[in-house]
Coordinates of C-alpha atoms and ligand atoms in Angstrom, one line a residue:
X25 CA 9.7 21.8 -10.1
X26 CA 6.7 20.0 -11.2
X27 CA 5.2 17.1 -9.2
X28 CA 2.7 14.9 -11.0
X29 CA 0.4 13.1 -8.6
X30 CA -1.2 14.5 -5.4
X31 CA -0.9 11.4 -3.2
X32 CA 1.4 10.9 -0.2
X33 CA 4.6 10.6 -2.2
X34 CA 3.8 13.8 -4.1
X35 CA 2.9 15.8 -1.0
X36 CA 6.0 14.5 0.9
X37 CA 8.2 15.6 -2.1
X38 CA 6.7 19.1 -2.1
X39 CA 7.2 19.3 1.7
X40 CA 10.8 18.1 1.5
X41 CA 11.6 20.6 -1.3
X42 CA 10.6 23.4 1.0
X43 CA 12.2 21.9 4.1
X44 CA 15.5 21.6 2.2
X45 CA 15.3 25.3 1.4
X46 CA 14.2 25.3 -2.2
X47 CA 12.6 28.7 -2.8
X48 CA 11.6 28.4 -6.5
X49 CA 8.2 27.4 -8.0
X50 CA 6.6 24.1 -7.2
X51 CA 3.5 23.0 -9.1
X52 CA 1.7 19.9 -7.7
X53 CA -0.7 18.4 -10.3
X54 CA -3.4 16.3 -8.6
X55 CA -6.0 14.4 -10.6
X56 CA -8.3 13.9 -7.7
X57 CA -10.4 16.9 -6.5
X58 CA -9.2 16.4 -2.9
X59 CA -6.1 17.9 -1.5
X60 CA -3.4 15.2 -0.9
X61 CA -4.5 12.6 1.6
X62 CA -3.2 9.2 2.8
X63 CA -5.0 6.0 2.2
X64 CA -4.5 3.6 5.1
X65 CA -7.4 4.9 7.2
X66 CA -9.8 4.5 4.2
X67 CA -10.1 0.7 4.8
X68 CA -9.9 1.0 8.6
X69 CA -10.9 3.8 11.0
X70 CA -12.3 6.2 8.3
X71 CA -14.5 3.4 6.8
X72 CA -15.6 2.4 10.3
X73 CA -16.6 6.0 11.2
X74 CA -14.0 6.1 14.0
X75 CA -11.8 8.7 12.2
X76 CA -12.7 11.8 10.4
X77 CA -11.3 13.5 7.3
X78 CA -8.5 15.2 9.2
X79 CA -6.9 11.9 10.0
X80 CA -6.3 11.5 6.2
X81 CA -4.3 14.7 5.7
X82 CA -0.5 14.5 5.9
X83 CA -0.5 18.3 5.6
X84 CA -3.3 20.7 6.5
X85 CA -5.0 22.6 3.6
X86 CA -3.4 25.8 4.7
X87 CA 0.1 24.4 4.2
X88 CA 0.1 24.6 0.4
X89 CA -0.7 28.3 0.1
X90 CA 1.4 29.1 3.1
X91 CA 4.4 27.5 1.4
X92 CA 3.7 28.9 -2.0
X93 CA 2.8 25.6 -3.7
X94 CA 0.7 25.8 -6.8
X95 CA -1.7 22.9 -6.0
X96 CA -3.8 22.1 -9.0
X97 CA -6.5 19.7 -7.8
X98 CA -8.9 18.1 -10.3
X99 CA -6.1 18.4 -12.9
X100 CA -4.5 15.6 -14.9
X101 CA -1.0 15.7 -16.4
X102 CA -1.8 14.4 -19.9
X103 CA 1.8 14.5 -21.4
X104 CA 5.4 14.9 -20.3
X105 CA 7.9 16.0 -22.9
X106 CA 11.5 15.3 -21.6
X107 CA 13.1 17.2 -24.5
X108 CA 11.0 20.4 -24.2
X109 CA 10.9 20.0 -20.3
X110 CA 7.2 20.6 -20.2
X111 CA 4.1 19.0 -18.7
X112 CA 0.8 19.4 -20.5
X113 CA -2.3 19.6 -18.3
X114 CA -5.9 18.6 -18.8
X115 CA -6.9 22.3 -18.5
X116 CA -5.1 22.9 -21.7
X117 CA -2.1 24.7 -20.2
X118 CA 1.6 23.7 -20.3
X119 CA 4.0 24.0 -17.3
X120 CA 7.8 24.1 -17.8
X121 CA 10.0 22.2 -15.4
X122 CA 13.7 22.0 -14.5
X123 CA 13.0 18.7 -12.7
X124 CA 9.8 16.7 -12.7
X125 CA 8.6 14.0 -10.4
X126 CA 6.2 11.3 -11.4
X127 CA 4.2 10.2 -8.3
X128 CA 1.1 8.9 -10.1
X129 CA 0.6 6.0 -7.7
X130 CA -1.5 2.9 -8.7
X131 CA -5.0 2.0 -9.4
X132 CA -7.1 -1.1 -8.7
X133 CA -6.7 -4.0 -11.1
X134 CA -9.9 -4.5 -13.0
X135 CA -11.2 -8.0 -13.8
X136 CA -13.8 -8.3 -16.5
X137 CA -16.1 -11.1 -15.1
X138 CA -19.7 -10.9 -16.2
X139 CA -21.8 -8.5 -14.2
X140 CA -18.9 -6.4 -13.0
X141 CA -20.7 -3.2 -14.2
X142 CA -23.7 -3.8 -12.0
X143 CA -24.6 -1.2 -9.4
X144 CA -23.3 -2.4 -6.0
X145 CA -19.9 -3.6 -7.4
X146 CA -17.0 -1.6 -6.1
X147 CA -13.3 -1.2 -6.3
X148 CA -11.5 0.5 -3.5
X149 CA -8.7 3.1 -3.7
X150 CA -10.0 6.6 -3.1
X151 CA -11.6 8.6 -0.4
X152 CA -14.7 8.7 -2.6
X153 CA -14.7 4.9 -2.7
X154 CA -14.4 4.7 1.1
X155 CA -17.3 7.2 1.6
X156 CA -19.5 5.3 -0.9
X157 CA -18.9 2.0 0.9
X158 CA -19.3 3.6 4.4
X159 CA -22.8 4.7 3.3
X160 CA -23.7 1.2 2.4
X161 CA -22.1 -0.7 5.2
X162 CA -22.8 1.5 8.2
X163 CA -25.8 0.1 10.1
X164 CA -24.9 -3.4 9.1
X165 CA -27.2 -6.2 7.8
X166 CA -25.7 -6.3 4.3
X167 CA -24.4 -9.4 2.5
X168 CA -20.9 -8.4 1.3
X169 CA -18.9 -10.5 -1.1
X170 CA -15.2 -9.6 -1.1
X171 CA -13.2 -10.8 -4.2
X172 CA -9.6 -10.7 -3.0
X173 CA -7.7 -12.2 -0.1
X174 CA -4.8 -9.7 0.1
X175 CA -4.2 -7.0 2.6
X176 CA -6.9 -4.5 1.4
X177 CA -9.5 -7.3 1.0
X178 CA -8.9 -8.6 4.5
X179 CA -8.9 -5.1 6.1
X180 CA -12.2 -4.2 4.5
X181 CA -13.6 -7.6 5.4
X182 CA -12.7 -6.9 9.0
X183 CA -14.2 -3.4 9.0
X184 CA -17.4 -4.5 7.2
X185 CA -17.8 -7.3 9.7
X186 CA -17.3 -5.0 12.7
X187 CA -20.0 -2.7 11.2
X188 CA -22.4 -5.7 11.5
X189 CA -22.4 -7.0 7.9
X190 CA -21.9 -10.6 6.7
X191 CA -18.8 -11.0 4.6
X192 CA -18.0 -13.9 2.2
X193 CA -14.5 -13.7 0.9
X194 CA -13.1 -15.3 -2.3
X195 CA -9.5 -15.5 -3.3
X196 CA -7.1 -17.5 -5.4
X197 CA -5.0 -18.6 -2.4
X198 CA -5.7 -21.6 -0.2
X199 CA -5.1 -19.3 2.8
X200 CA -5.6 -15.5 2.8
X201 CA -2.4 -13.4 2.7
X202 CA -0.3 -16.5 2.0
X203 CA 1.3 -14.9 -1.0
X204 CA 2.8 -12.2 1.3
X205 CA 3.4 -14.1 4.6
X206 CA 2.8 -17.9 3.9
X207 CA 0.1 -20.3 5.0
X208 CA 1.1 -20.6 8.7
X209 CA 0.9 -16.9 9.4
X210 CA -2.0 -16.3 7.0
X211 CA -3.9 -18.8 9.1
X212 CA -3.6 -16.6 12.2
X213 CA -5.4 -13.8 10.3
X214 CA -7.9 -16.2 8.8
X215 CA -8.8 -17.7 12.1
X216 CA -9.5 -14.3 13.7
X217 CA -11.7 -13.4 10.8
X218 CA -13.6 -16.7 11.0
X219 CA -14.1 -16.2 14.7
X220 CA -15.8 -12.9 13.8
X221 CA -18.0 -14.6 11.2
X222 CA -16.2 -14.0 7.9
X223 CA -16.9 -16.9 5.6
X224 CA -13.9 -18.0 3.5
X225 CA -14.4 -19.7 0.1
X226 CA -10.9 -20.4 -0.9
X227 CA -9.6 -21.0 -3.5
X228 CA -12.4 -19.6 -5.6
X229 CA -13.1 -16.5 -7.7
X230 CA -16.3 -14.9 -9.1
X231 CA -17.5 -16.7 -12.2
X232 CA -20.4 -14.2 -12.6
X233 CA -21.9 -11.4 -10.7
X234 CA -25.7 -11.6 -11.0
X235 CA -28.2 -8.8 -10.7
X236 CA -31.8 -7.8 -10.7
X237 CA -32.9 -4.4 -12.1
X238 CA -29.3 -3.4 -12.7
X239 CA -28.2 -4.0 -9.1
X240 CA -26.1 -6.9 -7.8
X241 CA -28.0 -9.6 -6.1
X242 CA -25.7 -12.6 -5.9
X243 CA -22.3 -13.9 -6.9
X244 CA -21.8 -17.3 -8.6
X245 CA -18.3 -18.6 -7.6
X246 CA -16.0 -20.6 -9.9
X247 CA -16.6 -23.5 -7.5
X248 CA -20.4 -23.3 -8.3
X249 CA -21.6 -21.7 -5.0
X250 CA -24.2 -18.9 -5.2
X251 CA -23.7 -16.2 -2.6
X252 CA -26.3 -13.6 -1.8
X253 CA -24.8 -10.1 -2.3
X254 CA -25.9 -6.6 -1.7
X255 CA -22.4 -5.3 -2.1
X256 CA -19.4 -6.8 -4.1
X257 CA -15.9 -5.4 -3.5
X258 CA -13.2 -6.3 -6.0
X259 CA -9.8 -5.9 -4.3
X260 CA -7.4 -8.0 -6.5
X261 CA -4.3 -5.8 -6.4
X262 CA -3.2 -2.6 -8.1
X263 CA -1.4 -1.7 -11.3
X264 CA 1.0 1.2 -11.4
X265 CA -0.1 4.3 -13.3
X266 CA 2.7 4.3 -15.9
X267 CA 0.9 5.6 -19.0
X268 CA 2.3 9.1 -18.8
X269 CA 5.9 7.9 -18.3
X270 CA 5.5 5.3 -21.0
X271 CA 4.3 7.9 -23.5
X272 CA 7.2 10.1 -22.5
X273 CA 9.6 7.3 -23.6
X274 CA 10.9 6.5 -20.0
X275 CA 11.9 3.0 -19.2
X276 CA 9.0 1.0 -17.8
X277 CA 9.6 -2.3 -16.0
X278 CA 6.9 -3.2 -13.4
X279 CA 6.3 0.5 -12.9
X280 CA 8.7 3.4 -13.8
X281 CA 12.2 2.0 -13.4
X282 CA 14.4 4.2 -11.3
X283 CA 17.9 4.2 -9.8
X284 CA 18.4 4.2 -6.0
X285 CA 18.4 8.0 -6.3
X286 CA 14.9 7.6 -7.9
X287 CA 16.1 9.0 -11.2
X288 CA 14.3 7.6 -14.3
X289 CA 16.0 6.9 -17.6
X290 CA 15.7 10.7 -18.2
X291 CA 18.1 12.6 -15.8
X292 CA 15.6 15.4 -15.1
X293 CA 12.7 13.1 -14.3
X294 CA 12.3 11.2 -11.1
X295 CA 9.6 8.8 -9.8
X296 CA 8.4 7.9 -6.3
X297 CA 5.7 6.0 -4.4
X298 CA 3.7 3.1 -5.7
X299 CA 4.6 3.8 -9.3
X300 CA 8.4 3.6 -8.9
X301 CA 10.4 0.4 -9.2
X302 CA 13.6 1.4 -7.5
X303 CA 17.0 -0.3 -7.2
X304 CA 17.5 -1.2 -3.6
X305 CA 21.1 -1.0 -2.5
X306 CA 20.6 -3.8 0.1
X307 CA 19.5 -6.5 -2.4
X308 CA 20.9 -5.1 -5.6
X309 CA 17.6 -5.7 -7.2
X310 CA 14.7 -3.6 -8.3
X311 CA 11.5 -3.7 -6.2
X312 CA 8.3 -1.7 -6.3
X313 CA 6.6 -1.1 -2.9
X314 CA 2.9 -0.4 -2.5
X315 CA 3.1 0.8 1.0
X316 CA 2.6 4.0 3.0
X317 CA 6.1 4.2 4.5
X318 CA 7.7 3.9 1.1
X319 CA 5.5 6.7 -0.2
X320 CA 6.9 9.0 2.5
X321 CA 10.5 7.8 2.3
X322 CA 10.7 7.9 -1.5
X323 CA 8.9 11.2 -1.8
X324 CA 11.6 12.6 0.5
X325 CA 14.5 11.0 -1.4
X326 CA 13.1 12.0 -4.8
X327 CA 12.9 15.7 -3.7
X328 CA 16.5 15.6 -2.4
X329 CA 17.7 14.1 -5.7
X330 CA 15.8 16.7 -7.6
X331 CA 17.8 19.3 -5.7
X332 CA 21.0 17.6 -6.7
X333 CA 21.7 16.1 -3.3
X334 CA 23.4 12.7 -2.9
X335 CA 20.3 10.8 -1.7
X336 CA 19.4 7.1 -2.1
X337 CA 16.3 5.2 -1.0
X338 CA 17.9 2.5 1.2
X339 CA 15.2 2.2 3.9
X340 CA 14.3 -1.3 4.9
X341 CA 10.7 -1.7 3.5
X342 CA 8.0 -1.4 6.2
X343 CA 4.3 -1.7 6.3
X344 CA 1.5 -2.4 8.8
X345 CA -2.1 -3.6 9.0
X346 CA -4.9 -3.6 11.5
X347 CA -7.6 -6.2 11.3
X348 CA -10.0 -6.7 14.3
X349 CA -7.7 -6.8 17.3
X350 CA -4.7 -7.9 15.3
X351 CA -2.1 -5.1 14.9
X352 CA 0.8 -6.0 12.7
X353 CA 4.0 -4.4 11.5
X354 CA 6.4 -6.0 8.9
X355 CA 9.8 -4.9 7.7
X356 CA 12.1 -6.6 5.3
X357 CA 12.5 -7.9 1.9
X358 CA 9.4 -10.0 0.8
X359 CA 11.2 -11.2 -2.3
X360 CA 13.8 -13.0 -0.1
X361 CA 11.3 -14.8 2.1
X362 CA 10.2 -17.4 -0.4
X363 CA 13.0 -19.9 0.4
X364 CA 13.5 -18.7 4.0
X365 CA 13.0 -20.6 7.2
X366 CA 10.2 -19.2 9.4
X367 CA 11.2 -18.7 13.1
X368 CA 8.5 -17.7 15.6
X369 CA 9.1 -16.0 18.9
X370 CA 6.0 -16.0 21.0
X371 CA 2.6 -17.7 20.5
X372 CA 0.7 -18.0 17.2
X373 CA -2.3 -19.4 19.2
X374 CA -2.3 -16.4 21.5
X375 CA -1.8 -14.1 18.5
X376 CA 1.1 -12.3 20.1
X377 CA 4.4 -13.1 18.4
X378 CA 7.3 -12.0 16.2
X379 CA 7.9 -14.1 13.0
X380 CA 11.3 -13.9 11.4
X381 CA 12.3 -15.1 7.9
X382 CA 15.8 -16.4 8.0
X383 CA 17.7 -17.0 4.8
X384 CA 21.1 -18.7 4.9
X385 CA 21.4 -17.8 8.5
X386 CA 20.4 -14.1 8.2
X387 CA 17.2 -12.4 9.0
X388 CA 15.7 -11.0 5.8
X389 CA 12.2 -10.0 7.2
X390 CA 10.4 -9.8 10.5
X391 CA 6.7 -9.3 11.4
X392 CA 5.4 -8.5 14.9
X393 CA 1.7 -9.2 15.7
X394 CA 0.3 -7.6 18.9
X395 CA 3.9 -7.2 20.2
X396 CA 5.1 -3.6 20.1
X397 CA 8.3 -1.5 20.0
X398 CA 10.4 -4.1 18.3
X399 CA 10.6 -2.7 14.8
X400 CA 13.9 -0.9 15.4
X401 CA 15.5 -4.1 16.6
X402 CA 14.1 -6.1 13.7
X403 CA 15.4 -3.6 11.2
X404 CA 18.8 -3.6 12.9
X405 CA 19.0 -7.4 12.7
X406 CA 18.1 -7.3 9.0
X407 CA 20.6 -4.5 8.3
X408 CA 23.4 -6.2 10.2
X409 CA 23.3 -9.2 7.8
X410 CA 24.6 -11.1 10.9
X411 CA 24.5 -14.9 10.9
X412 CA 22.2 -15.5 13.8
X413 CA 21.4 -18.3 16.2
X414 CA 17.8 -19.3 15.4
X415 CA 17.3 -20.8 18.9
X416 CA 18.1 -17.4 20.5
X417 CA 15.9 -15.7 17.9
X418 CA 12.9 -17.9 18.9
X419 CA 13.6 -17.4 22.7
X420 CA 11.5 -14.5 24.1
X421 CA 13.9 -14.3 27.0
X422 CA 16.8 -13.3 24.8
X423 CA 16.7 -9.6 24.0
X424 CA 16.6 -9.0 20.2
X425 CA 19.5 -6.6 20.7
X426 CA 21.7 -9.4 22.0
X427 CA 21.2 -11.7 19.0
Ligands
LIG21 C1 -7.5 1.4 1.1 C2 -6.0 1.4 1.3 C3 -5.4 1.0 2.5 C4 -4.0 1.0 2.6 N1 -3.5 0.7 3.8 C5 -2.2 0.6 4.0 C6 -1.6 0.2 5.2 O1 -2.3 -0.1 6.2 N2 -0.3 0.2 5.4 C7 0.6 0.5 4.3 O2 1.8 0.5 4.5 N3 0.0 0.9 3.1 C8 -1.3 0.9 2.9 N4 -1.8 1.3 1.7 C9 -0.9 1.7 0.6 C10 -0.6 3.1 0.6 O3 -1.7 3.9 0.8 C11 0.1 3.5 -0.8 O4 1.3 2.8 -0.8 C12 0.2 5.0 -1.0 O5 -1.0 5.6 -1.1 C13 1.1 5.3 -2.2 O6 1.2 6.7 -2.3 P1 1.5 7.3 -3.8 O7 1.5 8.8 -3.5 O8 2.6 6.7 -4.4 O9 0.2 7.0 -4.7 P2 -1.3 7.3 -4.6 O10 -1.8 7.4 -3.2 O11 -2.0 6.4 -5.5 O12 -1.4 8.8 -5.2 C14 -1.2 9.1 -6.5 C15 -2.1 10.2 -7.0 O13 -1.7 10.6 -8.3 C16 -2.9 10.9 -9.0 N5 -2.6 10.8 -10.5 C17 -2.4 9.7 -11.2 N6 -2.1 10.0 -12.5 C18 -2.1 11.3 -12.5 C19 -1.8 12.3 -13.6 N7 -1.5 11.9 -14.8 N8 -1.9 13.6 -13.3 C20 -2.2 14.0 -12.0 N9 -2.4 13.2 -11.0 C21 -2.4 11.8 -11.3 C22 -3.9 9.8 -8.5 O14 -5.2 10.2 -8.8 C23 -3.6 9.8 -7.1 O15 -4.3 10.8 -6.4 C24 -3.2 1.3 1.5 C25 -3.8 1.7 0.3 C26 -5.2 1.7 0.2 C27 -5.8 2.0 -1.2

C-alpha cells in the first residue's frame, strides 16, 4: 500500500490499515519534513502559544516505526503510473503498489496583486507558517492586514488580536463568513471581532501591497484606503493538490473525483481528505470538504476500501471553529442551505444559540454557538429527513430529540 500525503487523511489511512489487520508493507510519502500533524490548532492555540507541538500530532512519532510504516518525510511523489502500479519519488526511487491513496490535501490560493512577494506577506497552511507568524505576532503591537474573511482569516484575526496586535480585515463579502453561514450569523462573529478591536473594511480587497526596503509597510485597498501594515496575511481559500492525479490521467472535477467508496477513476487508486471530491449518498451529489473531521472519516473509509471492504463515506459533514469566546460546531450540507429557511433557537444577541437551515420542511444543516452536546441530536434530525415543526425547532423548551 502506498499513501501519498502525510496529513491527517494519510495518517488516519495508515492507522486504519493496521487496525483492520493489514500486515503488508505501507509506505507513507510526506512532502513536509514534519511527521503527520493536524492543522486546526495552527490558527488557534498553537499560534497563541497556548498549545505545544504535541497537540498537533494525531499519532506519536513512535507509532510509525512501531507499526512498521515506512514514513518518508521530506519526500514528494512526483508521478503515479496506474498501468505499472508505481509511484515515483523525489529521491529518485520508485515504489510499487497494489493500492494507492492520494491524500495530497490542498494549498493556499495565491493572488498576484502587486507587492505580494514583499517580506512580511504570508499565506497560512503549515506548521512552519504558524511558527513564522507566531514569532511576529507574539508580544503584540503589530499592524496586521488580513486579506480574507473566511474561517481561517477570521480565526487568525482573532488570535492576532488576542496577542495584542491591531488587525484590519479585507474581504469580498459584505459580512465575514456570509458565504458559509449567511449575513445574519456572520454578523454574530463580526460583532464579536469588532468588540475586540478588529477593523473590517468590507467589501474590499488589496489593490497593492506597498513596501520599503523590500518589506511590507502598507496596503492600498481597492476602495482607496491606505492601511499601515507590518504583516499581511493572505487567506483567500485553498486549491486541491491535483497535479499528480491529473498527470496520472485520473478524473479531476473540483479535486480528484471519487465514488462514495473513495475510489478514483482507476480501481486501484483512492483519494481522501481535502483533495477528494466524493459522491455523498445522502445528497446524491459530489462534494469536496476542507475540514478536519472529513480528513479523519475519509482516511478511514479509503483504507477500508483499499482492503476490499464494503465501506462508504456517508458521515454528515462536520466542522468547528473557535474565535475569541465563540465556540461553534456545524454539521450538515452547506450546498443545501442556500435556499433554506433559517430557524434560530436561543439568542443571537447573547451569542448562545443553535441555528438550523430548513429546506422544504427538513433540517439540512445545524450550527451551535456556545451551546454544547447537541451535535448528535442535530445530526439525527438531518439524517432522519423528517418534516419538522419549525416552531418546536425554535423553542428551547422542546428537547431536540422530541422534534
Ligand atoms: C490553519 C488551519 C486551521 C484549520 N482549522 C480547522 C478547524 O478549526 N476545523 C476544521 O474542521 N478544519 C480546519 N482546518 C482544515 C483541516 O485542517 C483540513 O481539512 C485537513 O488538514 C485536511 O487534511 P488532508 O490530510 O486532506 O490534507 P493536508 O493536511 O493538506 O495534508 C496533505 C499533505 O500532503 C502533502 N503532499 C501534497 N502533495 C504531495 C506529494 N505529491 N507527495 C507527497 N506529499 C504531498 C502536503 O505537503 C501535506 O502535508 C484548518 C486548516 C488550516 C490550514
